[in-house]
Amino acid sequence: MRRLWGRLSSVNVQKAVWGLEEVGLAYERVEAGGAFGRVRDPDYVAMNPNSLVPVLEEDGFVLWESNAILRYLARGQAAHGLWPEDPREAALVDQWLDWQATRFTPATRDAFWQTVRTPAEQRDQAAIDRSVAASEACAALLDAHLMGRPFLVGDRFTAADIAAGAAAHRWLHLDVTRTERPALRAWYERIRTRPAAASALPPLS
């Protein structure tokens, strides 16, 4: 039995779902977090003391942190090519996973929360502006890297594209004014057509 705990409106859950779908593992997704609650229930806290989503539960093995789940799936299902065999290419995948978690997604957080989950009359425009500026810097970096490249690392789709792609999905669908980044846009449009992406990237909510 394999379960993934978490609501699909979470960008971190989206990464885990995308990874599971890419490697073709059967799983049950259990709604948790946000309006679904559950994350502070004793049985959930026993799995993840952070009370956050996602959590992967697999035959008694429990793993939290979305990029750790991605690494586990990609390394464990090597035939799908999500984790390079070359150690330098693998290090570059790690680099982009860390960048997504520490830079890109945190940059978009306030703009997302303020424009998607906060009523218009309660929004903090200064927080939105700061978040958009930080996100633009990340988008510019990503766009520059993707110039002339089909994917983030090497010439094939990897776990790095999943992590950054989920963050880009959020950024590119926010109702804010942004600079158009042709290489970033082309890469996003390319990876979002993958069948696994369709299961993982819903409209923002």
Short mmCIF file of C-alpha atoms in Angstrom, two decimals:
data_model
loop_
_atom_site.label_atom_id
_atom_site.label_comp_id
_atom_site.label_asym_id
_atom_site.label_seq_id
_atom_site.Cartn_x
_atom_site.Cartn_y
_atom_site.Cartn_z
CA MET A 1 0.00 0.00 0.00
CA ARG A 2 1.35 3.41 -0.98
CA ARG A 3 -0.32 6.63 0.17
CA LEU A 4 0.47 10.25 -0.47
CA TRP A 5 -1.01 12.58 2.09
CA GLY A 6 -1.79 16.12 0.96
CA ARG A 7 -4.13 18.39 -0.96
CA LEU A 8 -3.35 19.05 -4.62
CA SER A 9 -3.55 22.83 -4.15
CA SER A 10 -0.17 22.62 -2.38
CA VAL A 11 2.80 23.18 -4.67
CA ASN A 12 4.78 20.69 -2.60
CA VAL A 13 2.13 18.01 -3.02
CA GLN A 14 2.07 18.76 -6.75
CA LYS A 15 5.77 17.87 -6.98
CA ALA A 16 5.23 14.54 -5.23
CA VAL A 17 2.21 13.69 -7.37
CA TRP A 18 4.13 14.58 -10.53
CA GLY A 19 7.01 12.35 -9.45
CA LEU A 20 4.73 9.41 -8.66
CA GLU A 21 2.96 9.76 -11.99
CA GLU A 22 6.23 10.01 -13.93
CA VAL A 23 7.56 6.76 -12.51
CA GLY A 24 4.21 4.99 -12.81
CA LEU A 25 3.80 3.86 -9.21
CA ALA A 26 0.29 3.11 -8.00
CA TYR A 27 -0.76 5.21 -5.00
CA GLU A 28 -3.73 6.57 -3.10
CA ARG A 29 -3.78 10.29 -2.41
CA VAL A 30 -5.41 11.21 0.90
CA GLU A 31 -6.63 14.79 1.28
CA ALA A 32 -4.83 16.58 4.11
CA GLY A 33 -3.80 20.12 4.94
CA GLY A 34 -5.61 23.41 4.48
CA ALA A 35 -9.40 23.07 4.63
CA PHE A 36 -9.03 19.28 4.89
CA GLY A 37 -7.25 19.46 8.24
CA ARG A 38 -5.75 16.18 9.52
CA VAL A 39 -2.19 17.49 9.79
CA ARG A 40 -2.46 18.16 13.54
CA ASP A 41 -4.17 14.88 14.36
CA PRO A 42 -1.98 12.65 16.54
CA ASP A 43 -1.68 9.91 13.92
CA TYR A 44 -0.54 12.42 11.31
CA VAL A 45 1.90 14.15 13.65
CA ALA A 46 3.35 10.73 14.37
CA MET A 47 4.20 10.51 10.67
CA ASN A 48 5.30 14.13 10.23
CA PRO A 49 6.00 16.15 13.38
CA ASN A 50 6.11 19.31 11.23
CA SER A 51 2.34 18.98 10.56
CA LEU A 52 2.91 19.74 6.89
CA VAL A 53 2.15 18.06 3.56
CA PRO A 54 3.10 15.97 1.69
CA VAL A 55 3.90 12.72 3.41
CA LEU A 56 4.63 9.52 1.50
CA GLU A 57 3.64 6.33 3.33
CA GLU A 58 4.82 3.08 1.77
CA ASP A 59 4.56 -0.30 3.50
CA GLY A 60 5.53 1.14 6.88
CA PHE A 61 8.15 3.51 5.45
CA VAL A 62 7.30 7.19 5.98
CA LEU A 63 8.98 10.11 4.22
CA TRP A 64 8.27 13.82 4.41
CA GLU A 65 9.71 16.87 2.59
CA SER A 66 8.62 17.06 -1.04
CA ASN A 67 12.08 17.16 -2.58
CA ALA A 68 13.20 14.22 -0.46
CA ILE A 69 10.19 12.35 -1.86
CA LEU A 70 11.22 13.37 -5.39
CA ARG A 71 14.77 12.14 -4.82
CA TYR A 72 13.52 8.85 -3.41
CA LEU A 73 11.22 8.25 -6.37
CA ALA A 74 13.77 9.30 -8.98
CA ARG A 75 16.63 7.28 -7.53
CA GLY A 76 14.50 4.25 -6.74
CA GLN A 77 12.95 4.08 -10.21
CA ALA A 78 16.12 4.73 -12.18
CA ALA A 79 14.79 3.28 -15.43
CA HIS A 80 12.62 6.37 -15.86
CA GLY A 81 15.68 8.62 -16.11
CA LEU A 82 14.64 11.25 -13.59
CA TRP A 83 17.99 10.99 -11.78
CA PRO A 84 21.18 11.07 -13.89
CA GLU A 85 23.84 8.41 -13.43
CA ASP A 86 26.64 10.90 -14.02
CA PRO A 87 27.60 12.34 -10.60
CA ARG A 88 28.04 15.88 -11.91
CA GLU A 89 24.68 15.88 -13.63
CA ALA A 90 23.14 14.41 -10.46
CA ALA A 91 24.72 17.23 -8.45
CA LEU A 92 23.15 19.75 -10.82
CA VAL A 93 19.73 18.18 -10.27
CA ASP A 94 20.34 18.58 -6.53
CA GLN A 95 21.33 22.20 -7.13
CA TRP A 96 18.03 23.03 -8.85
CA LEU A 97 15.99 21.15 -6.26
CA ASP A 98 17.60 23.21 -3.53
CA TRP A 99 17.17 26.43 -5.52
CA GLN A 100 13.49 25.79 -6.03
CA ALA A 101 12.95 25.10 -2.33
CA THR A 102 15.06 27.95 -0.95
CA ARG A 103 14.66 30.66 -3.60
CA PHE A 104 11.93 30.33 -6.21
CA THR A 105 8.97 29.06 -4.20
CA PRO A 106 9.68 31.33 -1.20
CA ALA A 107 9.89 34.29 -3.59
CA THR A 108 6.39 33.63 -4.95
CA ARG A 109 4.79 32.87 -1.61
CA ASP A 110 3.39 36.28 -0.65
CA ALA A 111 2.18 37.09 -4.15
CA PHE A 112 0.38 33.75 -4.24
CA TRP A 113 -1.19 34.03 -0.81
CA GLN A 114 -2.21 37.64 -1.27
CA THR A 115 -3.71 37.33 -4.77
CA VAL A 116 -5.16 33.81 -4.60
CA ARG A 117 -6.09 33.12 -0.98
CA THR A 118 -6.69 36.58 0.50
CA PRO A 119 -9.87 38.62 -0.12
CA ALA A 120 -9.16 41.70 -2.28
CA GLU A 121 -10.00 44.16 0.51
CA GLN A 122 -7.50 42.52 2.86
CA ARG A 123 -4.52 42.29 0.52
CA ASP A 124 -1.15 43.82 1.36
CA GLN A 125 0.04 45.43 -1.87
CA ALA A 126 3.51 46.12 -0.49
CA ALA A 127 3.96 42.42 0.27
CA ILE A 128 2.76 41.54 -3.23
CA ASP A 129 5.19 44.01 -4.79
CA ARG A 130 8.14 42.64 -2.82
CA SER A 131 7.20 39.09 -3.73
CA VAL A 132 6.80 39.91 -7.41
CA ALA A 133 10.21 41.61 -7.48
CA ALA A 134 11.87 38.60 -5.84
CA SER A 135 10.04 36.23 -8.20
CA GLU A 136 11.09 38.25 -11.24
CA ALA A 137 14.73 37.84 -10.22
CA CYS A 138 14.25 34.07 -10.02
CA ALA A 139 12.38 33.98 -13.32
CA ALA A 140 15.15 35.96 -15.00
CA LEU A 141 17.76 33.53 -13.69
CA LEU A 142 15.75 30.55 -14.89
CA ASP A 143 15.12 32.13 -18.28
CA ALA A 144 18.81 32.88 -18.81
CA HIS A 145 19.77 29.32 -17.88
CA LEU A 146 17.19 27.82 -20.24
CA MET A 147 18.31 29.79 -23.29
CA GLY A 148 19.23 27.11 -25.83
CA ARG A 149 18.44 24.27 -23.41
CA PRO A 150 15.45 21.91 -23.57
CA PHE A 151 15.61 21.05 -19.85
CA LEU A 152 17.34 22.24 -16.70
CA VAL A 153 20.03 19.55 -16.64
CA GLY A 154 21.42 17.92 -19.76
CA ASP A 155 19.18 17.01 -22.67
CA ARG A 156 16.48 15.11 -20.83
CA PHE A 157 13.68 15.67 -18.34
CA THR A 158 14.75 15.11 -14.71
CA ALA A 159 13.48 15.63 -11.18
CA ALA A 160 14.85 19.17 -11.42
CA ASP A 161 12.25 20.00 -14.06
CA ILE A 162 9.49 18.66 -11.82
CA ALA A 163 10.46 20.82 -8.85
CA ALA A 164 11.11 24.00 -10.80
CA GLY A 165 8.19 23.28 -13.12
CA ALA A 166 5.69 23.17 -10.25
CA ALA A 167 7.05 26.48 -8.95
CA ALA A 168 6.92 27.99 -12.45
CA HIS A 169 3.31 26.80 -12.84
CA ARG A 170 2.38 28.85 -9.78
CA TRP A 171 4.36 31.91 -10.86
CA LEU A 172 3.09 31.96 -14.44
CA HIS A 173 -0.56 31.74 -13.37
CA LEU A 174 -0.56 34.46 -10.73
CA ASP A 175 -2.70 37.50 -11.53
CA VAL A 176 0.23 39.91 -11.47
CA THR A 177 2.17 41.88 -14.05
CA ARG A 178 5.33 40.02 -15.01
CA THR A 179 8.05 40.26 -17.62
CA GLU A 180 7.66 37.71 -20.39
CA ARG A 181 10.57 35.27 -20.40
CA PRO A 182 10.62 33.39 -23.74
CA ALA A 183 12.95 30.53 -22.73
CA LEU A 184 11.17 30.01 -19.42
CA ARG A 185 7.80 30.04 -21.13
CA ALA A 186 8.87 27.60 -23.86
CA TRP A 187 10.31 25.19 -21.29
CA TYR A 188 7.18 25.37 -19.14
CA GLU A 189 4.88 24.79 -22.11
CA ARG A 190 7.03 21.82 -23.13
CA ILE A 191 7.03 20.06 -19.76
CA ARG A 192 3.41 20.76 -18.86
CA THR A 193 2.26 18.67 -21.85
CA ARG A 194 3.67 15.54 -20.21
CA PRO A 195 0.84 13.20 -19.13
CA ALA A 196 2.13 13.16 -15.55
CA ALA A 197 1.96 16.96 -15.38
CA ALA A 198 -1.76 16.90 -16.18
CA SER A 199 -2.38 14.97 -12.94
CA ALA A 200 -0.22 17.28 -10.87
CA LEU A 201 -0.85 20.88 -11.99
CA PRO A 202 -4.41 22.07 -11.32
CA PRO A 203 -5.58 25.69 -11.56
CA LEU A 204 -4.34 27.80 -8.66
CA SER A 205 -6.44 27.66 -5.53
#
